[in-house]
Short mmCIF file of C-alpha atoms and ligand atoms in Angstrom, two decimals:
data_model
loop_
_atom_site.label_atom_id
_atom_site.label_comp_id
_atom_site.label_asym_id
_atom_site.label_seq_id
_atom_site.Cartn_x
_atom_site.Cartn_y
_atom_site.Cartn_z
CA UNK A 20 -9.96 -32.85 37.57
CA UNK A 21 -8.74 -33.41 34.03
CA UNK A 22 -5.13 -34.43 33.95
CA UNK A 23 -3.21 -33.08 30.98
CA UNK A 24 -0.09 -34.95 30.08
CA UNK A 25 2.69 -33.30 28.21
CA UNK A 26 4.09 -34.98 25.16
CA UNK A 27 2.26 -37.34 22.96
CA UNK A 28 2.81 -40.90 23.98
CA UNK A 29 1.39 -43.13 21.29
CA UNK A 30 0.18 -45.71 23.82
CA UNK A 31 -2.25 -43.21 25.31
CA UNK A 32 -5.84 -43.22 24.27
CA UNK A 33 -6.68 -39.68 23.24
CA UNK A 34 -9.96 -37.79 22.99
CA UNK A 35 -11.16 -34.42 21.77
CA UNK A 36 -14.21 -32.61 20.52
CA UNK A 37 -13.94 -32.82 16.74
CA UNK A 38 -16.74 -30.48 15.81
CA UNK A 39 -16.36 -26.73 16.31
CA UNK A 40 -17.24 -25.62 19.77
CA UNK A 41 -20.49 -23.71 20.08
CA UNK A 42 -24.18 -24.29 19.75
CA UNK A 43 -25.15 -26.77 17.04
CA UNK A 44 -27.45 -29.71 16.52
CA UNK A 45 -24.78 -32.34 16.99
CA UNK A 46 -21.26 -32.50 18.42
CA UNK A 47 -18.80 -35.29 17.79
CA UNK A 48 -16.27 -36.41 20.37
CA UNK A 49 -13.58 -38.59 18.91
CA UNK A 50 -11.58 -41.12 20.91
CA UNK A 51 -8.58 -42.95 19.46
CA UNK A 52 -6.24 -45.59 20.86
CA UNK A 53 -6.00 -49.10 22.16
CA UNK A 54 -8.52 -48.38 24.95
CA UNK A 55 -10.98 -46.27 22.99
CA UNK A 56 -13.74 -48.87 22.99
CA UNK A 57 -13.23 -49.81 26.68
CA UNK A 58 -13.26 -46.14 27.77
CA UNK A 59 -16.52 -45.30 26.04
CA UNK A 60 -18.08 -48.61 27.05
CA UNK A 61 -17.69 -47.60 30.70
CA UNK A 62 -20.00 -44.58 30.27
CA UNK A 63 -22.40 -45.99 27.67
CA UNK A 64 -25.54 -47.94 28.58
CA UNK A 65 -25.00 -50.46 25.78
CA UNK A 66 -22.22 -53.01 25.69
CA UNK A 67 -19.89 -52.18 22.81
CA UNK A 68 -16.95 -54.32 23.91
CA UNK A 69 -17.80 -57.00 21.36
CA UNK A 70 -19.29 -54.69 18.78
CA UNK A 71 -18.36 -55.32 15.19
CA UNK A 72 -16.12 -52.80 13.50
CA UNK A 73 -17.79 -49.92 11.70
CA UNK A 74 -21.13 -50.16 13.47
CA UNK A 75 -23.26 -47.45 15.04
CA UNK A 76 -25.01 -47.91 18.38
CA UNK A 77 -27.90 -45.96 19.85
CA UNK A 78 -27.93 -45.42 23.62
CA UNK A 79 -27.24 -43.06 26.52
CA UNK A 80 -24.15 -41.62 28.14
CA UNK A 81 -24.41 -42.31 31.86
CA UNK A 82 -22.56 -40.76 34.80
CA UNK A 83 -23.31 -43.04 37.77
CA UNK A 84 -27.11 -43.01 37.54
CA UNK A 85 -27.36 -39.70 35.78
CA UNK A 86 -28.37 -39.82 32.13
CA UNK A 87 -26.18 -37.21 30.48
CA UNK A 88 -27.29 -37.47 26.86
CA UNK A 89 -28.95 -39.58 24.22
CA UNK A 90 -26.26 -40.43 21.69
CA UNK A 91 -25.07 -42.44 18.71
CA UNK A 92 -21.76 -44.18 19.17
CA UNK A 93 -19.68 -45.32 16.18
CA UNK A 94 -17.19 -48.10 16.76
CA UNK A 95 -14.32 -48.46 14.27
CA UNK A 96 -11.66 -51.00 14.97
CA UNK A 97 -8.00 -50.90 14.09
CA UNK A 98 -6.52 -50.92 11.47
CA UNK A 99 -9.12 -49.62 9.02
CA UNK A 100 -9.54 -46.21 10.66
CA UNK A 101 -8.18 -42.70 10.24
CA UNK A 102 -5.45 -43.20 12.85
CA UNK A 103 -5.18 -46.96 12.24
CA UNK A 104 -6.04 -47.32 15.93
CA UNK A 105 -9.40 -48.16 17.49
CA UNK A 106 -11.62 -45.14 17.10
CA UNK A 107 -14.93 -44.43 18.82
CA UNK A 108 -16.96 -41.38 17.95
CA UNK A 109 -19.76 -40.17 20.17
CA UNK A 110 -22.42 -38.12 18.41
CA UNK A 111 -24.07 -36.19 21.21
CA UNK A 112 -26.37 -33.20 21.24
CA UNK A 113 -24.57 -30.02 20.34
CA UNK A 114 -24.03 -27.20 22.77
CA UNK A 115 -21.22 -26.42 25.10
CA UNK A 116 -22.46 -27.99 28.36
CA UNK A 117 -23.41 -31.41 27.00
CA UNK A 118 -20.35 -31.74 24.79
CA UNK A 119 -17.96 -30.76 27.56
CA UNK A 120 -19.66 -33.09 30.02
CA UNK A 121 -19.32 -36.08 27.70
CA UNK A 122 -15.69 -35.23 27.00
CA UNK A 123 -15.00 -34.83 30.70
CA UNK A 124 -16.46 -38.30 31.39
CA UNK A 125 -14.34 -39.83 28.66
CA UNK A 126 -11.23 -38.19 30.10
CA UNK A 127 -12.13 -39.34 33.59
CA UNK A 128 -12.41 -42.90 32.33
CA UNK A 129 -8.97 -43.35 30.90
CA UNK A 130 -8.40 -41.14 27.87
CA UNK A 131 -6.34 -37.98 27.82
CA UNK A 132 -7.06 -34.80 25.92
CA UNK A 133 -5.56 -34.90 22.44
CA UNK A 134 -3.08 -32.24 21.38
CA UNK A 135 -3.96 -30.17 18.30
CA UNK A 136 -3.52 -32.32 15.21
CA UNK A 137 -2.71 -35.42 17.23
CA UNK A 138 -5.19 -37.68 15.42
CA UNK A 139 -3.63 -36.74 12.10
CA UNK A 140 -0.16 -37.09 13.58
CA UNK A 141 -1.01 -40.64 14.57
CA UNK A 142 -2.37 -41.30 11.09
CA UNK A 143 1.06 -40.21 9.84
CA UNK A 144 3.15 -42.05 12.43
CA UNK A 145 1.11 -45.21 11.89
CA UNK A 146 1.82 -45.00 8.17
CA UNK A 147 -1.69 -44.31 6.94
CA UNK A 148 -0.79 -41.03 5.28
CA UNK A 149 2.50 -39.31 4.49
CA UNK A 150 3.46 -35.79 5.53
CA UNK A 151 2.25 -34.08 2.37
CA UNK A 152 -1.08 -35.81 2.78
CA UNK A 153 -1.20 -34.86 6.46
CA UNK A 154 -0.65 -31.22 5.58
CA UNK A 155 -3.36 -31.38 2.97
CA UNK A 156 -5.80 -32.53 5.63
CA UNK A 157 -5.22 -29.15 7.24
CA UNK A 158 -5.47 -27.39 3.88
CA UNK A 159 -8.78 -29.13 3.25
CA UNK A 160 -10.13 -27.93 6.59
CA UNK A 161 -8.92 -24.39 5.90
CA UNK A 162 -10.04 -24.30 2.26
CA UNK A 163 -12.19 -21.26 1.58
CA UNK A 164 -12.55 -21.51 -2.16
CA UNK A 165 -13.61 -24.29 -4.47
CA UNK A 166 -10.15 -24.40 -6.07
CA UNK A 167 -8.30 -24.69 -2.76
CA UNK A 168 -10.64 -27.47 -1.72
CA UNK A 169 -9.94 -29.33 -4.95
CA UNK A 170 -6.19 -28.89 -4.63
CA UNK A 171 -6.16 -30.10 -1.02
CA UNK A 172 -8.19 -33.12 -2.05
CA UNK A 173 -5.82 -33.84 -4.92
CA UNK A 174 -2.81 -33.62 -2.55
CA UNK A 175 -4.60 -35.81 -0.04
CA UNK A 176 -5.04 -38.47 -2.67
CA UNK A 177 -1.27 -38.78 -2.83
CA UNK A 178 -0.59 -37.47 -6.34
CA UNK A 179 2.04 -34.95 -5.28
CA UNK A 180 3.58 -37.45 -2.89
CA UNK A 181 3.92 -39.93 -5.72
CA UNK A 182 5.65 -37.33 -7.85
CA UNK A 183 8.21 -36.78 -5.06
CA UNK A 184 8.54 -40.50 -4.45
CA UNK A 185 9.32 -41.08 -8.11
CA UNK A 186 12.11 -38.48 -8.06
CA UNK A 187 13.44 -40.02 -4.91
CA UNK A 188 13.53 -43.50 -6.37
CA UNK A 189 15.57 -42.24 -9.28
CA UNK A 190 18.11 -40.81 -6.85
CA UNK A 191 18.15 -44.10 -4.99
CA UNK A 192 18.91 -45.95 -8.23
CA UNK A 193 21.98 -43.83 -8.80
CA UNK A 194 23.10 -44.14 -5.19
CA UNK A 195 22.82 -47.91 -5.20
CA UNK A 196 24.65 -48.19 -8.50
CA UNK A 197 27.47 -46.06 -7.16
CA UNK A 198 27.66 -48.11 -3.97
CA UNK A 199 27.85 -51.37 -5.90
CA UNK A 200 30.65 -49.90 -7.99
CA UNK A 201 32.57 -48.86 -4.92
CA UNK A 202 31.97 -52.04 -2.93
CA UNK A 203 32.37 -54.60 -5.70
CA UNK A 204 34.76 -53.15 -8.26
CA UNK A 205 35.74 -56.69 -9.29
CA UNK A 206 32.26 -57.54 -10.61
CA UNK A 207 32.41 -57.26 -14.31
CA UNK A 208 28.76 -57.59 -15.16
CA UNK A 209 27.56 -54.68 -13.04
CA UNK A 210 26.72 -51.33 -14.48
CA UNK A 211 29.67 -48.98 -14.12
CA UNK A 212 28.32 -45.60 -13.11
CA UNK A 213 30.01 -42.89 -15.08
CA UNK A 214 29.87 -39.13 -14.71
CA UNK A 215 27.91 -39.00 -17.95
CA UNK A 216 25.21 -41.18 -16.49
CA UNK A 217 25.01 -39.06 -13.37
CA UNK A 218 24.89 -35.94 -15.45
CA UNK A 219 21.95 -37.31 -17.41
CA UNK A 220 19.98 -38.26 -14.30
CA UNK A 221 20.77 -35.05 -12.48
CA UNK A 222 19.82 -32.93 -15.50
CA UNK A 223 16.53 -34.79 -15.67
CA UNK A 224 15.98 -34.15 -12.01
CA UNK A 225 16.73 -30.48 -12.57
CA UNK A 226 14.07 -30.28 -15.26
CA UNK A 227 11.50 -32.04 -13.15
CA UNK A 228 12.21 -29.92 -10.07
CA UNK A 229 11.99 -26.80 -12.21
CA UNK A 230 8.63 -27.89 -13.56
CA UNK A 231 7.22 -28.75 -10.12
CA UNK A 232 8.44 -25.43 -8.72
CA UNK A 233 6.99 -23.50 -11.63
CA UNK A 234 3.65 -25.19 -11.10
CA UNK A 235 3.90 -24.62 -7.36
CA UNK A 236 3.26 -20.95 -8.15
CA UNK A 237 -0.24 -22.05 -9.16
CA UNK A 238 -0.49 -23.97 -5.91
CA UNK A 239 0.44 -20.90 -3.93
CA UNK A 240 -2.15 -18.83 -5.78
CA UNK A 241 -4.85 -21.42 -5.17
CA UNK A 242 -4.01 -21.70 -1.49
CA UNK A 243 -3.26 -18.12 -0.59
CA UNK A 244 -4.91 -16.14 -3.37
CA UNK A 245 -3.39 -13.46 -5.59
CA UNK A 246 -1.99 -10.58 -3.55
CA UNK A 247 -3.19 -7.62 -5.57
CA UNK A 248 -2.07 -4.05 -5.05
CA UNK A 249 -3.96 -1.09 -6.46
CA UNK A 250 -1.50 1.72 -6.76
CA UNK A 251 -1.44 5.16 -8.35
CA UNK A 252 -1.42 8.87 -7.68
CA UNK A 253 -4.05 10.35 -5.37
CA UNK A 254 -7.50 10.81 -6.88
CA UNK A 255 -7.04 8.66 -9.97
CA UNK A 256 -9.85 6.34 -8.82
CA UNK A 257 -8.10 3.56 -6.87
CA UNK A 258 -10.72 3.34 -4.13
CA UNK A 259 -13.50 3.44 -6.71
CA UNK A 260 -11.96 0.44 -8.45
CA UNK A 261 -11.69 -1.51 -5.20
CA UNK A 262 -15.29 -0.64 -4.32
CA UNK A 263 -16.59 -1.69 -7.69
CA UNK A 264 -14.60 -4.90 -7.55
CA UNK A 265 -15.77 -5.89 -4.12
CA UNK A 266 -19.17 -4.41 -4.77
CA UNK A 267 -19.49 -2.64 -1.47
CA UNK A 268 -18.42 0.70 -0.07
CA UNK A 269 -15.50 -0.48 1.98
CA UNK A 270 -12.92 2.02 0.79
CA UNK A 271 -13.62 5.70 1.36
CA UNK A 272 -14.05 7.49 -1.94
CA UNK A 273 -13.69 11.28 -1.90
CA UNK A 274 -12.28 13.91 -4.20
CA UNK A 275 -9.91 15.36 -1.60
CA UNK A 276 -6.44 14.27 -2.61
CA UNK A 277 -4.67 11.98 -0.15
CA UNK A 278 -7.81 10.57 1.53
CA UNK A 279 -6.91 6.90 1.46
CA UNK A 280 -4.00 7.11 3.87
CA UNK A 281 -4.66 3.82 5.50
CA UNK A 282 -4.54 0.59 3.63
CA UNK A 283 -7.97 -0.76 2.73
CA UNK A 284 -8.40 -4.42 1.84
CA UNK A 285 -11.05 -6.46 0.16
CA UNK A 286 -11.42 -9.98 -1.22
CA UNK A 287 -13.12 -11.23 -4.33
CA UNK A 288 -12.92 -14.52 -6.16
CA UNK A 289 -12.46 -14.84 -9.88
CA UNK A 290 -13.55 -18.28 -11.05
CA UNK A 291 -12.79 -19.75 -7.66
CA UNK A 292 -9.40 -18.08 -7.23
CA UNK A 293 -9.14 -15.63 -4.37
CA UNK A 294 -7.90 -12.11 -5.00
CA UNK A 295 -6.75 -10.23 -1.88
CA UNK A 296 -6.96 -6.66 -3.02
CA UNK A 297 -5.20 -3.86 -1.22
CA UNK A 298 -6.01 -0.24 -1.96
CA UNK A 299 -3.03 1.93 -1.08
CA UNK A 300 -2.49 5.54 -0.17
CA UNK A 301 -2.04 7.64 -3.29
CA UNK A 302 1.58 8.04 -4.31
CA UNK A 303 2.94 11.55 -4.87
CA UNK A 304 5.81 13.65 -3.72
CA UNK A 305 4.70 15.29 -0.48
CA UNK A 306 6.07 17.26 2.44
CA UNK A 307 3.22 16.24 4.73
CA UNK A 308 4.75 13.78 7.20
CA UNK A 309 1.61 11.70 7.72
CA UNK A 310 0.93 11.45 4.02
CA UNK A 311 4.57 10.58 3.36
CA UNK A 312 4.31 7.59 5.71
CA UNK A 313 1.35 6.39 3.65
CA UNK A 314 3.22 6.91 0.38
CA UNK A 315 6.28 5.02 1.62
CA UNK A 316 4.09 2.20 2.83
CA UNK A 317 2.38 1.95 -0.57
CA UNK A 318 5.73 1.72 -2.35
CA UNK A 319 7.04 -0.85 0.11
CA UNK A 320 4.12 -3.16 -0.71
CA UNK A 321 5.03 -3.41 -4.39
CA UNK A 322 7.72 -6.05 -3.90
CA UNK A 323 5.51 -8.41 -2.01
CA UNK A 324 2.53 -8.25 -4.38
CA UNK A 325 1.68 -10.91 -6.97
CA UNK A 326 -0.19 -8.41 -9.10
CA UNK A 327 -0.08 -4.63 -9.44
CA UNK A 328 -3.01 -2.67 -10.80
CA UNK A 329 -1.42 0.65 -11.67
CA UNK A 330 -4.14 3.26 -12.09
CA UNK A 331 -3.66 6.37 -14.22
CA UNK A 332 -6.00 9.29 -14.78
CA UNK A 333 -6.96 9.52 -18.45
CA UNK A 334 -7.62 13.22 -18.03
CA UNK A 335 -4.18 14.22 -16.78
CA UNK A 336 -0.83 14.10 -18.50
CA UNK A 337 1.63 11.64 -16.99
CA UNK A 338 3.70 13.39 -14.34
CA UNK A 339 6.88 12.32 -12.59
CA UNK A 340 4.96 10.34 -9.92
CA UNK A 341 3.27 8.29 -12.65
CA UNK A 342 6.60 7.71 -14.37
CA UNK A 343 8.18 6.65 -11.09
CA UNK A 344 5.36 4.14 -10.53
CA UNK A 345 5.61 2.83 -14.10
CA UNK A 346 9.33 2.32 -13.54
CA UNK A 347 9.12 0.70 -10.11
CA UNK A 348 6.47 -1.83 -11.17
CA UNK A 349 7.89 -2.70 -14.57
CA UNK A 350 9.27 -6.09 -13.50
CA UNK A 351 6.08 -7.17 -11.76
CA UNK A 352 2.97 -8.78 -13.15
CA UNK A 353 0.99 -5.61 -13.70
CA UNK A 354 -2.06 -4.21 -15.39
CA UNK A 355 -2.16 -0.55 -16.29
CA UNK A 356 -5.71 0.69 -15.81
CA UNK A 357 -6.44 4.05 -17.38
CA UNK A 358 -9.44 5.40 -15.51
CA UNK A 359 -11.83 8.29 -16.13
CA UNK A 360 -12.19 7.51 -19.80
CA UNK A 361 -15.38 9.57 -19.87
CA UNK A 362 -13.10 12.61 -19.76
CA UNK A 363 -10.80 13.96 -22.43
CA UNK A 364 -7.77 11.75 -23.02
CA UNK A 365 -4.37 13.18 -22.20
CA UNK A 366 -2.51 9.94 -21.64
CA UNK A 367 -0.91 7.69 -24.15
CA UNK A 368 1.18 4.70 -23.21
CA UNK A 369 3.21 2.40 -25.35
CA UNK A 370 2.03 -0.79 -23.72
CA UNK A 371 -1.15 -2.84 -23.44
CA UNK A 372 -3.58 -1.12 -21.06
CA UNK A 373 -7.15 -1.51 -19.84
CA UNK A 374 -9.36 1.56 -20.27
CA UNK A 375 -12.14 2.15 -17.80
CA UNK A 376 -14.62 4.40 -16.12
CA UNK A 377 -15.35 3.36 -12.58
CA UNK A 378 -18.48 5.48 -12.39
CA UNK A 379 -20.20 3.47 -15.12
CA UNK A 380 -18.30 0.22 -14.44
CA UNK A 381 -16.74 0.29 -17.89
CA UNK A 382 -13.52 -1.65 -18.15
CA UNK A 383 -13.95 -3.73 -15.00
CA UNK A 384 -14.85 -6.89 -16.92
CA UNK A 385 -11.81 -6.33 -19.11
CA UNK A 386 -9.74 -5.89 -15.97
CA UNK A 387 -10.95 -9.23 -14.64
CA UNK A 388 -10.33 -10.93 -17.99
CA UNK A 389 -6.81 -9.56 -18.03
CA UNK A 390 -6.20 -10.92 -14.51
CA UNK A 391 -7.47 -14.34 -15.63
CA UNK A 392 -5.15 -14.23 -18.61
CA UNK A 393 -2.08 -13.11 -16.61
CA UNK A 394 -2.45 -15.93 -14.10
CA UNK A 395 -3.81 -18.51 -16.51
CA UNK A 396 -6.78 -18.99 -14.22
CA UNK A 397 -8.75 -20.95 -16.84
CA UNK A 398 -5.83 -23.36 -17.17
CA UNK A 399 -5.45 -23.76 -13.41
CA UNK A 400 -9.14 -24.44 -12.92
CA UNK A 401 -9.20 -27.05 -15.67
CA UNK A 402 -6.02 -28.78 -14.44
CA UNK A 403 -6.01 -31.68 -11.99
CA UNK A 404 -4.64 -29.28 -9.33
CA UNK A 405 -1.75 -31.54 -8.69
CA UNK A 406 0.39 -28.77 -7.22
CA UNK A 407 2.74 -28.39 -4.32
CA UNK A 408 1.60 -25.43 -2.26
CA UNK A 409 3.29 -25.42 1.13
CA UNK A 410 6.01 -22.81 1.59
CA UNK A 411 8.22 -25.34 3.40
CA UNK A 412 7.89 -27.83 0.58
CA UNK A 413 8.72 -25.22 -1.99
CA UNK A 414 11.83 -24.10 -0.11
CA UNK A 415 12.97 -27.71 0.30
CA UNK A 416 12.69 -28.24 -3.45
CA UNK A 417 14.62 -25.03 -4.05
CA UNK A 418 17.32 -26.37 -1.77
CA UNK A 419 17.42 -29.58 -3.83
CA UNK A 420 17.70 -27.53 -6.99
CA UNK A 421 20.70 -25.71 -5.52
CA UNK A 422 22.44 -29.00 -4.77
CA UNK A 423 21.63 -30.20 -8.27
CA UNK A 424 23.43 -27.16 -9.63
CA UNK A 425 26.40 -27.90 -7.38
CA UNK A 426 26.53 -31.44 -8.75
CA UNK A 427 26.42 -30.19 -12.31
CA UNK A 428 29.33 -27.84 -11.61
CA UNK A 429 31.24 -30.67 -9.91
CA UNK A 430 30.64 -32.84 -12.97
CA UNK A 431 32.07 -30.16 -15.19
CA UNK A 432 35.15 -30.26 -13.00
CA UNK A 433 35.31 -34.03 -13.31
CA UNK A 434 34.89 -34.84 -9.65
CA UNK A 435 34.83 -38.57 -9.00
CA UNK A 436 31.60 -40.46 -8.70
CA UNK A 437 32.01 -41.26 -5.01
CA UNK A 438 32.43 -37.55 -4.20
CA UNK A 439 29.17 -36.81 -5.99
CA UNK A 440 27.38 -39.49 -4.08
CA UNK A 441 27.29 -37.34 -0.93
CA UNK A 442 25.30 -34.65 -2.70
CA UNK A 443 22.97 -37.13 -4.35
CA UNK A 444 22.28 -38.68 -0.95
CA UNK A 445 21.53 -35.23 0.43
CA UNK A 446 18.86 -34.70 -2.23
CA UNK A 447 17.43 -38.12 -1.50
CA UNK A 448 17.20 -37.21 2.19
CA UNK A 449 15.63 -33.81 1.56
CA UNK A 450 12.96 -35.35 -0.66
CA UNK A 451 12.42 -37.90 2.10
CA UNK A 452 11.80 -35.10 4.61
CA UNK A 453 9.08 -33.76 2.36
CA UNK A 454 6.97 -36.87 2.44
CA UNK A 455 8.07 -37.72 5.95
CA UNK A 456 10.06 -40.87 5.22
CA UNK A 457 12.55 -39.33 7.57
CA UNK A 458 11.56 -36.54 9.89
CA UNK A 459 12.63 -34.35 12.71
CA UNK A 460 10.54 -34.60 15.92
CA UNK A 461 10.57 -30.87 16.47
CA UNK A 462 9.45 -30.09 12.94
CA UNK A 463 6.70 -32.63 13.26
CA UNK A 464 5.44 -31.11 16.51
CA UNK A 465 5.55 -27.70 14.96
CA UNK A 466 3.58 -28.84 11.94
CA UNK A 467 0.82 -30.63 13.80
CA UNK A 468 0.45 -27.96 16.46
CA UNK A 469 -1.02 -25.75 13.73
CA UNK A 470 -3.96 -28.12 13.37
CA UNK A 471 -7.22 -27.56 15.13
CA UNK A 472 -8.10 -29.61 18.18
CA UNK A 473 -9.87 -32.84 17.43
CA UNK A 474 -8.28 -33.38 14.03
P1 GDP B 27 -8.25 7.48 -5.23
O1 GDP B 27 -7.77 8.66 -4.44
O2 GDP B 27 -7.30 7.12 -6.29
O3 GDP B 27 -8.64 6.33 -4.37
O4 GDP B 27 -9.56 7.98 -6.03
P2 GDP B 27 -11.09 7.83 -5.65
O5 GDP B 27 -11.58 6.48 -5.99
O6 GDP B 27 -11.29 8.34 -4.26
O7 GDP B 27 -11.73 8.80 -6.71
C1 GDP B 27 -11.35 10.17 -6.76
C2 GDP B 27 -12.44 10.98 -7.46
O8 GDP B 27 -12.51 10.61 -8.84
C3 GDP B 27 -13.85 10.78 -6.89
O9 GDP B 27 -14.50 12.01 -6.89
C4 GDP B 27 -14.49 9.84 -7.89
O10 GDP B 27 -15.88 10.01 -7.93
C5 GDP B 27 -13.84 10.28 -9.17
N1 GDP B 27 -13.82 9.22 -10.17
C6 GDP B 27 -13.45 7.92 -9.99
N2 GDP B 27 -13.52 7.23 -11.13
C7 GDP B 27 -13.95 8.11 -12.09
C8 GDP B 27 -14.22 8.00 -13.51
O11 GDP B 27 -14.08 6.94 -14.14
N3 GDP B 27 -14.62 9.14 -14.15
C9 GDP B 27 -14.76 10.31 -13.50
N4 GDP B 27 -15.16 11.35 -14.21
N5 GDP B 27 -14.52 10.44 -12.18
C10 GDP B 27 -14.14 9.37 -11.48
#
């Protein structure tokens, strides 16, 4: 008889299991809201109504006269809590039955089940964290590599938010100067905002946005990994390279041409950066319909990849398939790997390449070094990881950059200051959306619904 309410009324006291559901030593049920302490007090055999904030209490969860579990209850009073509301956490024994029973009792006594991400949403709505920080909470939970953990932590500490806030304040300065000029033209001692001044500020903004966006590429790599495509003609050794890289026999290696028709994937990390490696069907001109589907699929993946490892067979002269692949990957970050170097060389290429032999592992270390160099992995790892990484944030900044360009064009055409103000305000608003100074309910719901329950 659990009643689920729609919507997320902030007055409600909410509860959820915050640990992952399953068998474990301990589970934590978190309760947040005005009534959190009263609700748990009703089912706890110790009185916590007058407990001091940030104290832990040993006791039992009781249902009528039934002892449900032996627990530790933490009481944290508003406002120094994650949600800024009263929070009570019940540490009970792990396992599905006990955890669910305790949650059920809490819900029966006045709390409602939290929506996914609702605790974090409250932390945001109550002003404890901004939107970028809220999203980095999720990134921190989802972090699979050391670098993504570090970046999420850096974002959570507000460094990126401050960067955005600084840009926003600069926009606000211009806006307020323009407004004063328009409203009080008779004041002689105020700063008259000229197009030159706007041009200077907007050009600065353009530079800063460009820099943040450039660095956001690092953020994307840290968060999502480097999408790596191994491509080449059949039988050049693509699967062997993937196998050696991931150090297990995941891809099928045979000497029958056209074996790897399906896409095979593997992951490795290089110095804490994830590489999602895809081994593709060998590319060659073919009349076999099934093989052709594989070939087309391989080619279609090129655009989307961050890195191409183009494999050539040292023992065969370049043919038109090789040349086509060299041509279609020339604008991508790519490494040409010339395999089978134990055999007689028939290939020469006028470009830096990595030579290898996947039977003896020769060249694989060089391949990894080259990847590190191409993506400046050493630099990323040593940096403070102060990068924007969310796709939405990146597209918002790109939108700002577009408006900046519009303003610069308008300035060239000598548009008046008050006309430019509209665009400057728009940038100010967009930057505000990023950190959540202004927000759209629907977007907010969408964002927090991606969180796990209990966070
Ligand atoms: P793919 O079709 O490009 O994925 O190629 P595979 O990895 O399946 O390899 C094709 C054949 O080439 C297999 O028989 C491998 O054992 C062989 N092979 C792979 N790398 C080398 C190498 O460096 N030297 C030699 N001699 N043979 C290799």
